[in-house]
Amino acid sequence: MKTWLGLDYGLRRIGIAAGSGSLALAVGTHQEGRDGSVLAFLRALVEERDAAGFVLGLPLTADGREAEMAGKVRRFARRLEEEFGLPVVLWDERFSSAEADRGLAEAVRPPREARDAEAARIILQSWLDAGGEGEGGAT
């Protein structure tokens, strides 16, 4: 079973998770300006984990409309598809950061990077729980 990479896209940081079957785990965070090219960073993960594709969090408002950031996420999704030739699934990320905060609440001032990676894990876990691996395609 191949691994899927979950991404919580942000302008400065991208939280990253990996998972297959029924379990997603936080991997880490890519920070713009510190970690080099995001595409090179992701390429190494795709190769290392034999990735089947990406599950990219799509920011929606509480009532289900696309948030302002959604256009940037869609452009990033197209860039991933062009660069890697792998499916990119856009998945509702509503409340993933708030859920990550609740999950990390016991840690003493967790770094922002932990929050981003945990949000990516929550996005990917939600997709896996919904039977996402059976989809096999972009949305």
PDB file of N, CA and C in Angstrom, residues 1-7 15-21 23-29 40-54 84 86 117 120-121 124 128 133:
ATOM      1  N   MET A   1       0.847  -1.177   0.000  1.00  0.00           N
ATOM      2  CA  MET A   1       0.000   0.000   0.000  1.00  0.00           C
ATOM      3  C   MET A   1       0.894   1.242   0.000  1.00  0.00           C
ATOM      4  N   LYS A   2       0.638   2.129  -0.930  1.00  0.00           N
ATOM      5  CA  LYS A   2       1.440   3.349  -1.028  1.00  0.00           C
ATOM      6  C   LYS A   2       1.019   4.384   0.001  1.00  0.00           C
ATOM      7  N   THR A   3       1.932   5.277   0.244  1.00  0.00           N
ATOM      8  CA  THR A   3       1.720   6.358   1.201  1.00  0.00           C
ATOM      9  C   THR A   3       1.148   7.581   0.500  1.00  0.00           C
ATOM     10  N   TRP A   4       0.257   8.282   1.172  1.00  0.00           N
ATOM     11  CA  TRP A   4      -0.252   9.573   0.725  1.00  0.00           C
ATOM     12  C   TRP A   4       0.366  10.637   1.605  1.00  0.00           C
ATOM     13  N   LEU A   5       0.661  11.789   1.018  1.00  0.00           N
ATOM     14  CA  LEU A   5       1.194  12.912   1.776  1.00  0.00           C
ATOM     15  C   LEU A   5       0.087  13.931   1.994  1.00  0.00           C
ATOM     16  N   GLY A   6      -0.143  14.298   3.232  1.00  0.00           N
ATOM     17  CA  GLY A   6      -1.125  15.320   3.580  1.00  0.00           C
ATOM     18  C   GLY A   6      -0.417  16.645   3.762  1.00  0.00           C
ATOM     19  N   LEU A   7      -1.012  17.718   3.227  1.00  0.00           N
ATOM     20  CA  LEU A   7      -0.393  19.038   3.291  1.00  0.00           C
ATOM     21  C   LEU A   7      -1.373  20.074   3.830  1.00  0.00           C
ATOM     22  N   GLY A  15       2.557  22.393   6.584  1.00  0.00           N
ATOM     23  CA  GLY A  15       2.573  21.226   7.450  1.00  0.00           C
ATOM     24  C   GLY A  15       2.477  19.983   6.595  1.00  0.00           C
ATOM     25  N   ILE A  16       3.190  18.932   6.998  1.00  0.00           N
ATOM     26  CA  ILE A  16       3.268  17.719   6.193  1.00  0.00           C
ATOM     27  C   ILE A  16       2.988  16.504   7.062  1.00  0.00           C
ATOM     28  N   ALA A  17       2.167  15.602   6.523  1.00  0.00           N
ATOM     29  CA  ALA A  17       1.863  14.338   7.172  1.00  0.00           C
ATOM     30  C   ALA A  17       1.992  13.233   6.129  1.00  0.00           C
ATOM     31  N   ALA A  18       2.074  12.009   6.588  1.00  0.00           N
ATOM     32  CA  ALA A  18       2.127  10.856   5.692  1.00  0.00           C
ATOM     33  C   ALA A  18       1.250   9.768   6.278  1.00  0.00           C
ATOM     34  N   GLY A  19       0.609   8.996   5.409  1.00  0.00           N
ATOM     35  CA  GLY A  19      -0.225   7.923   5.904  1.00  0.00           C
ATOM     36  C   GLY A  19      -0.704   7.009   4.809  1.00  0.00           C
ATOM     37  N   SER A  20      -1.152   5.852   5.232  1.00  0.00           N
ATOM     38  CA  SER A  20      -1.767   4.880   4.327  1.00  0.00           C
ATOM     39  C   SER A  20      -2.681   3.999   5.155  1.00  0.00           C
ATOM     40  N   GLY A  21      -3.557   3.297   4.494  1.00  0.00           N
ATOM     41  CA  GLY A  21      -4.488   2.443   5.221  1.00  0.00           C
ATOM     42  C   GLY A  21      -5.380   3.266   6.107  1.00  0.00           C
ATOM     43  N   LEU A  23      -4.022   5.066   9.019  1.00  0.00           N
ATOM     44  CA  LEU A  23      -3.256   5.856   9.957  1.00  0.00           C
ATOM     45  C   LEU A  23      -2.440   6.940   9.268  1.00  0.00           C
ATOM     46  N   ALA A  24      -2.592   8.164   9.747  1.00  0.00           N
ATOM     47  CA  ALA A  24      -1.784   9.300   9.278  1.00  0.00           C
ATOM     48  C   ALA A  24      -0.917   9.774  10.435  1.00  0.00           C
ATOM     49  N   LEU A  25       0.314  10.139  10.118  1.00  0.00           N
ATOM     50  CA  LEU A  25       1.256  10.633  11.120  1.00  0.00           C
ATOM     51  C   LEU A  25       1.842  11.967  10.673  1.00  0.00           C
ATOM     52  N   ALA A  26       2.015  12.878  11.604  1.00  0.00           N
ATOM     53  CA  ALA A  26       2.667  14.152  11.302  1.00  0.00           C
ATOM     54  C   ALA A  26       4.120  13.868  10.963  1.00  0.00           C
ATOM     55  N   VAL A  27       4.620  14.524   9.910  1.00  0.00           N
ATOM     56  CA  VAL A  27       6.006  14.331   9.471  1.00  0.00           C
ATOM     57  C   VAL A  27       6.859  15.533   9.852  1.00  0.00           C
ATOM     58  N   GLY A  28       6.355  16.726   9.588  1.00  0.00           N
ATOM     59  CA  GLY A  28       7.122  17.926   9.882  1.00  0.00           C
ATOM     60  C   GLY A  28       6.563  19.114   9.139  1.00  0.00           C
ATOM     61  N   THR A  29       7.400  20.115   8.992  1.00  0.00           N
ATOM     62  CA  THR A  29       6.978  21.368   8.378  1.00  0.00           C
ATOM     63  C   THR A  29       8.068  21.880   7.456  1.00  0.00           C
ATOM     64  N   ALA A  40      11.538  20.731  -4.107  1.00  0.00           N
ATOM     65  CA  ALA A  40      12.651  19.806  -3.851  1.00  0.00           C
ATOM     66  C   ALA A  40      12.416  19.050  -2.548  1.00  0.00           C
ATOM     67  N   PHE A  41      11.931  19.752  -1.534  1.00  0.00           N
ATOM     68  CA  PHE A  41      11.629  19.144  -0.242  1.00  0.00           C
ATOM     69  C   PHE A  41      10.589  18.033  -0.408  1.00  0.00           C
ATOM     70  N   LEU A  42       9.511  18.344  -1.143  1.00  0.00           N
ATOM     71  CA  LEU A  42       8.450  17.358  -1.356  1.00  0.00           C
ATOM     72  C   LEU A  42       8.921  16.224  -2.261  1.00  0.00           C
ATOM     73  N   ARG A  43       9.761  16.527  -3.249  1.00  0.00           N
ATOM     74  CA  ARG A  43      10.274  15.478  -4.131  1.00  0.00           C
ATOM     75  C   ARG A  43      11.011  14.422  -3.305  1.00  0.00           C
ATOM     76  N   ALA A  44      11.833  14.865  -2.367  1.00  0.00           N
ATOM     77  CA  ALA A  44      12.561  13.920  -1.512  1.00  0.00           C
ATOM     78  C   ALA A  44      11.580  13.053  -0.726  1.00  0.00           C
ATOM     79  N   LEU A  45      10.501  13.645  -0.213  1.00  0.00           N
ATOM     80  CA  LEU A  45       9.499  12.866   0.529  1.00  0.00           C
ATOM     81  C   LEU A  45       8.743  11.904  -0.372  1.00  0.00           C
ATOM     82  N   VAL A  46       8.394  12.353  -1.574  1.00  0.00           N
ATOM     83  CA  VAL A  46       7.687  11.494  -2.533  1.00  0.00           C
ATOM     84  C   VAL A  46       8.532  10.256  -2.828  1.00  0.00           C
ATOM     85  N   GLU A  47       9.820  10.467  -3.069  1.00  0.00           N
ATOM     86  CA  GLU A  47      10.708   9.344  -3.380  1.00  0.00           C
ATOM     87  C   GLU A  47      10.947   8.465  -2.154  1.00  0.00           C
ATOM     88  N   GLU A  48      11.218   9.090  -1.027  1.00  0.00           N
ATOM     89  CA  GLU A  48      11.506   8.350   0.204  1.00  0.00           C
ATOM     90  C   GLU A  48      10.334   7.472   0.638  1.00  0.00           C
ATOM     91  N   ARG A  49       9.120   7.978   0.457  1.00  0.00           N
ATOM     92  CA  ARG A  49       7.930   7.274   0.951  1.00  0.00           C
ATOM     93  C   ARG A  49       7.114   6.615  -0.150  1.00  0.00           C
ATOM     94  N   ASP A  50       7.625   6.643  -1.382  1.00  0.00           N
ATOM     95  CA  ASP A  50       6.917   6.052  -2.520  1.00  0.00           C
ATOM     96  C   ASP A  50       5.466   6.545  -2.559  1.00  0.00           C
ATOM     97  N   ALA A  51       5.318   7.853  -2.544  1.00  0.00           N
ATOM     98  CA  ALA A  51       3.998   8.476  -2.411  1.00  0.00           C
ATOM     99  C   ALA A  51       3.104   8.221  -3.614  1.00  0.00           C
ATOM    100  N   ALA A  52       1.829   7.987  -3.313  1.00  0.00           N
ATOM    101  CA  ALA A  52       0.812   7.781  -4.338  1.00  0.00           C
ATOM    102  C   ALA A  52       0.183   9.087  -4.775  1.00  0.00           C
ATOM    103  N   GLY A  53       0.238  10.110  -3.920  1.00  0.00           N
ATOM    104  CA  GLY A  53      -0.371  11.395  -4.220  1.00  0.00           C
ATOM    105  C   GLY A  53      -0.408  12.277  -2.995  1.00  0.00           C
ATOM    106  N   PHE A  54      -1.101  13.401  -3.150  1.00  0.00           N
ATOM    107  CA  PHE A  54      -1.181  14.409  -2.103  1.00  0.00           C
ATOM    108  C   PHE A  54      -2.638  14.641  -1.717  1.00  0.00           C
ATOM    109  N   PHE A  84       4.804  16.653 -10.230  1.00  0.00           N
ATOM    110  CA  PHE A  84       4.971  15.269  -9.809  1.00  0.00           C
ATOM    111  C   PHE A  84       4.178  14.261 -10.624  1.00  0.00           C
ATOM    112  N   LEU A  86       1.310  13.237  -9.994  1.00  0.00           N
ATOM    113  CA  LEU A  86       0.552  12.434  -9.035  1.00  0.00           C
ATOM    114  C   LEU A  86      -0.786  13.111  -8.768  1.00  0.00           C
ATOM    115  N   ALA A 117       2.078  20.737  11.265  1.00  0.00           N
ATOM    116  CA  ALA A 117       2.222  19.313  10.963  1.00  0.00           C
ATOM    117  C   ALA A 117       1.019  18.532  11.493  1.00  0.00           C
ATOM    118  N   ALA A 120      -1.909  19.052   9.207  1.00  0.00           N
ATOM    119  CA  ALA A 120      -1.753  18.204   8.016  1.00  0.00           C
ATOM    120  C   ALA A 120      -2.162  16.769   8.341  1.00  0.00           C
ATOM    121  N   ARG A 121      -1.788  16.295   9.532  1.00  0.00           N
ATOM    122  CA  ARG A 121      -2.161  14.939   9.931  1.00  0.00           C
ATOM    123  C   ARG A 121      -3.680  14.807  10.037  1.00  0.00           C
ATOM    124  N   LEU A 124      -5.226  14.693   6.504  1.00  0.00           N
ATOM    125  CA  LEU A 124      -5.001  13.387   5.878  1.00  0.00           C
ATOM    126  C   LEU A 124      -5.795  12.294   6.578  1.00  0.00           C
ATOM    127  N   LEU A 128      -8.494   9.721   4.948  1.00  0.00           N
ATOM    128  CA  LEU A 128      -8.365   8.267   5.064  1.00  0.00           C
ATOM    129  C   LEU A 128      -9.609   7.667   5.718  1.00  0.00           C
ATOM    130  N   GLU A 133      -8.534   6.520   0.116  1.00  0.00           N
ATOM    131  CA  GLU A 133      -7.607   5.776  -0.726  1.00  0.00           C
ATOM    132  C   GLU A 133      -8.328   5.078  -1.860  1.00  0.00           C
TER     133      GLU A 133
END
